Amino acid sequence: MTEIKGRHVFAGFAAAFLVIIGVNLTLAFQAVATFPGLEVRNSYIASQSFDENRTAQLALGWDVSATLDEHTLSLKIVQNDQPIAPTIEEAIFGRATNVAFDEIPDFTFDGTALRAQVIAGAGNWNLRIKARAKDGTLFQQRIIVEVAS
């Protein structure tokens, strides 16, 4: 039987800490690589016109909601109790915490809602849209998508 000496104890502690540090670094790199993180590139610049943009969006009076029924994404935009179809400049449908499954839906208006076929399943989904009103006002919002039962 070998006698345990100081170097053996040190090697055991060093190996344990290396495993812990390795796991933490792996998890940290994976978290940073898969999370979209930023809503805007420069928050200071975005903040300069935030109140003005919010006031313009609220003045539109739009009621916006999104639902997912199996593979059909429905975006309903209602103004003055009438469904409308503004110009969608940008739309990204994806998970709240991972950009790997992001899709760009191709919406078509059917008279009641904008609809698109997407690849989705159960879970938390978001729709980030930029839509342009007829008067030129830009509407941008992140909508939590409700999954139909």
CSV table of C-alpha atoms in Angstrom, one decimal:
chain,number,residue,atom,x,y,z
A,1,MET,CA,0.0,0.0,0.0
A,2,THR,CA,1.3,3.4,-1.0
A,3,GLU,CA,1.6,6.1,1.6
A,4,ILE,CA,-0.5,9.2,0.9
A,5,LYS,CA,1.8,12.2,0.8
A,6,GLY,CA,1.2,16.0,0.5
A,7,ARG,CA,1.6,15.9,-3.3
A,8,HIS,CA,-1.1,13.2,-3.6
A,9,VAL,CA,-3.5,15.3,-1.6
A,10,PHE,CA,-2.6,18.4,-3.7
A,11,ALA,CA,-3.1,16.5,-6.9
A,12,GLY,CA,-6.6,15.3,-5.8
A,13,PHE,CA,-7.6,18.9,-4.8
A,14,ALA,CA,-6.2,20.3,-8.0
A,15,ALA,CA,-8.0,17.7,-10.2
A,16,ALA,CA,-11.3,18.4,-8.4
A,17,PHE,CA,-11.0,22.1,-8.9
A,18,LEU,CA,-10.0,21.7,-12.5
A,19,VAL,CA,-13.1,19.6,-13.1
A,20,ILE,CA,-15.3,22.3,-11.5
A,21,ILE,CA,-13.7,25.1,-13.4
A,22,GLY,CA,-13.9,23.2,-16.6
A,23,VAL,CA,-17.6,22.5,-16.2
A,24,ASN,CA,-18.3,26.2,-15.2
A,25,LEU,CA,-16.4,27.5,-18.3
A,26,THR,CA,-18.2,25.1,-20.6
A,27,LEU,CA,-21.6,26.1,-19.3
A,28,ALA,CA,-20.7,29.8,-19.4
A,29,PHE,CA,-19.5,29.6,-23.1
A,30,GLN,CA,-22.7,27.6,-24.0
A,31,ALA,CA,-24.9,30.2,-22.4
A,32,VAL,CA,-23.3,33.1,-24.2
A,33,ALA,CA,-23.2,31.3,-27.5
A,34,THR,CA,-26.9,30.4,-27.5
A,35,PHE,CA,-28.6,33.3,-25.9
A,36,PRO,CA,-29.5,36.3,-28.2
A,37,GLY,CA,-28.7,38.7,-25.4
A,38,LEU,CA,-29.2,42.2,-26.8
A,39,GLU,CA,-32.4,43.8,-27.9
A,40,VAL,CA,-30.6,46.7,-29.5
A,41,ARG,CA,-27.0,47.3,-30.4
A,42,ASN,CA,-26.6,50.6,-28.5
A,43,SER,CA,-29.0,51.1,-25.6
A,44,TYR,CA,-28.0,54.7,-25.1
A,45,ILE,CA,-28.9,55.7,-28.7
A,46,ALA,CA,-32.1,53.7,-28.5
A,47,SER,CA,-33.1,55.5,-25.3
A,48,GLN,CA,-32.9,58.9,-26.9
A,49,SER,CA,-36.0,58.3,-29.0
A,50,PHE,CA,-37.8,55.7,-26.8
A,51,ASP,CA,-40.5,58.0,-25.3
A,52,GLU,CA,-41.2,59.5,-28.7
A,53,ASN,CA,-41.4,56.1,-30.4
A,54,ARG,CA,-43.6,54.6,-27.6
A,55,THR,CA,-46.0,57.6,-27.9
A,56,ALA,CA,-46.3,57.1,-31.6
A,57,GLN,CA,-46.9,53.4,-31.3
A,58,LEU,CA,-49.6,53.9,-28.6
A,59,ALA,CA,-51.3,56.5,-30.8
A,60,LEU,CA,-51.8,53.8,-33.4
A,61,GLY,CA,-54.2,52.1,-31.0
A,62,TRP,CA,-53.2,48.6,-32.2
A,63,ASP,CA,-54.2,45.6,-30.2
A,64,VAL,CA,-51.5,42.9,-31.2
A,65,SER,CA,-51.5,39.2,-30.2
A,66,ALA,CA,-50.0,36.1,-31.6
A,67,THR,CA,-51.1,32.4,-31.3
A,68,LEU,CA,-49.6,29.2,-32.4
A,69,ASP,CA,-51.9,26.3,-33.4
A,70,GLU,CA,-49.7,23.3,-34.2
A,71,HIS,CA,-47.6,24.8,-37.1
A,72,THR,CA,-49.7,27.8,-37.9
A,73,LEU,CA,-48.6,31.1,-36.4
A,74,SER,CA,-51.4,33.7,-36.3
A,75,LEU,CA,-50.6,37.4,-35.8
A,76,LYS,CA,-53.7,39.5,-35.1
A,77,ILE,CA,-53.4,43.2,-35.3
A,78,VAL,CA,-56.7,45.1,-34.6
A,79,GLN,CA,-57.2,48.8,-35.0
A,80,ASN,CA,-60.6,50.4,-34.2
A,81,ASP,CA,-62.1,46.8,-33.8
A,82,GLN,CA,-61.1,46.0,-37.4
A,83,PRO,CA,-58.3,43.5,-38.3
A,84,ILE,CA,-55.6,45.2,-40.3
A,85,ALA,CA,-52.5,44.0,-42.3
A,86,PRO,CA,-49.7,46.5,-42.0
A,87,THR,CA,-46.5,46.1,-43.9
A,88,ILE,CA,-44.3,43.6,-42.0
A,89,GLU,CA,-40.7,44.9,-42.4
A,90,GLU,CA,-39.2,42.2,-40.1
A,91,ALA,CA,-40.4,39.3,-38.2
A,92,ILE,CA,-38.5,36.7,-36.3
A,93,PHE,CA,-40.2,33.7,-34.6
A,94,GLY,CA,-38.2,31.7,-32.1
A,95,ARG,CA,-37.5,30.6,-28.6
A,96,ALA,CA,-37.1,33.1,-25.9
A,97,THR,CA,-33.6,31.9,-24.9
A,98,ASN,CA,-32.1,30.3,-28.0
A,99,VAL,CA,-31.5,31.7,-31.5
A,100,ALA,CA,-30.8,28.2,-33.0
A,101,PHE,CA,-34.5,27.7,-33.9
A,102,ASP,CA,-35.3,31.2,-35.2
A,103,GLU,CA,-37.4,31.4,-38.3
A,104,ILE,CA,-38.6,34.2,-40.5
A,105,PRO,CA,-42.3,33.7,-41.1
A,106,ASP,CA,-43.8,34.5,-44.4
A,107,PHE,CA,-47.2,36.0,-43.5
A,108,THR,CA,-50.3,36.2,-45.6
A,109,PHE,CA,-53.4,38.1,-44.6
A,110,ASP,CA,-56.7,36.1,-44.7
A,111,GLY,CA,-59.0,39.0,-43.7
A,112,THR,CA,-58.8,38.3,-40.0
A,113,ALA,CA,-55.1,37.7,-39.2
A,114,LEU,CA,-51.7,37.4,-40.7
A,115,ARG,CA,-50.8,33.7,-40.9
A,116,ALA,CA,-47.6,31.8,-41.6
A,117,GLN,CA,-46.5,28.2,-41.4
A,118,VAL,CA,-43.7,27.6,-38.9
A,119,ILE,CA,-41.8,24.7,-37.4
A,120,ALA,CA,-42.6,24.8,-33.7
A,121,GLY,CA,-43.5,22.6,-30.7
A,122,ALA,CA,-44.5,23.0,-27.1
A,123,GLY,CA,-42.8,25.6,-25.0
A,124,ASN,CA,-42.2,29.3,-24.8
A,125,TRP,CA,-42.0,31.1,-28.2
A,126,ASN,CA,-41.6,34.8,-29.1
A,127,LEU,CA,-42.4,36.8,-32.2
A,128,ARG,CA,-40.3,39.9,-32.7
A,129,ILE,CA,-41.9,42.2,-35.3
A,130,LYS,CA,-41.3,45.5,-37.0
A,131,ALA,CA,-44.4,46.6,-38.8
A,132,ARG,CA,-45.1,49.9,-40.7
A,133,ALA,CA,-48.4,51.6,-40.3
A,134,LYS,CA,-50.0,53.4,-43.3
A,135,ASP,CA,-49.0,56.7,-41.9
A,136,GLY,CA,-45.4,55.6,-41.8
A,137,THR,CA,-45.2,54.9,-38.0
A,138,LEU,CA,-42.9,52.1,-37.1
A,139,PHE,CA,-44.3,49.6,-34.7
A,140,GLN,CA,-41.9,47.2,-33.0
A,141,GLN,CA,-42.6,44.8,-30.3
A,142,ARG,CA,-41.6,41.4,-28.8
A,143,ILE,CA,-44.8,39.3,-28.5
A,144,ILE,CA,-45.1,36.2,-26.3
A,145,VAL,CA,-46.8,33.7,-28.5
A,146,GLU,CA,-49.7,31.8,-26.9
A,147,VAL,CA,-49.8,28.1,-27.8
A,148,ALA,CA,-53.3,26.9,-28.5
A,149,SER,CA,-54.5,23.8,-26.7
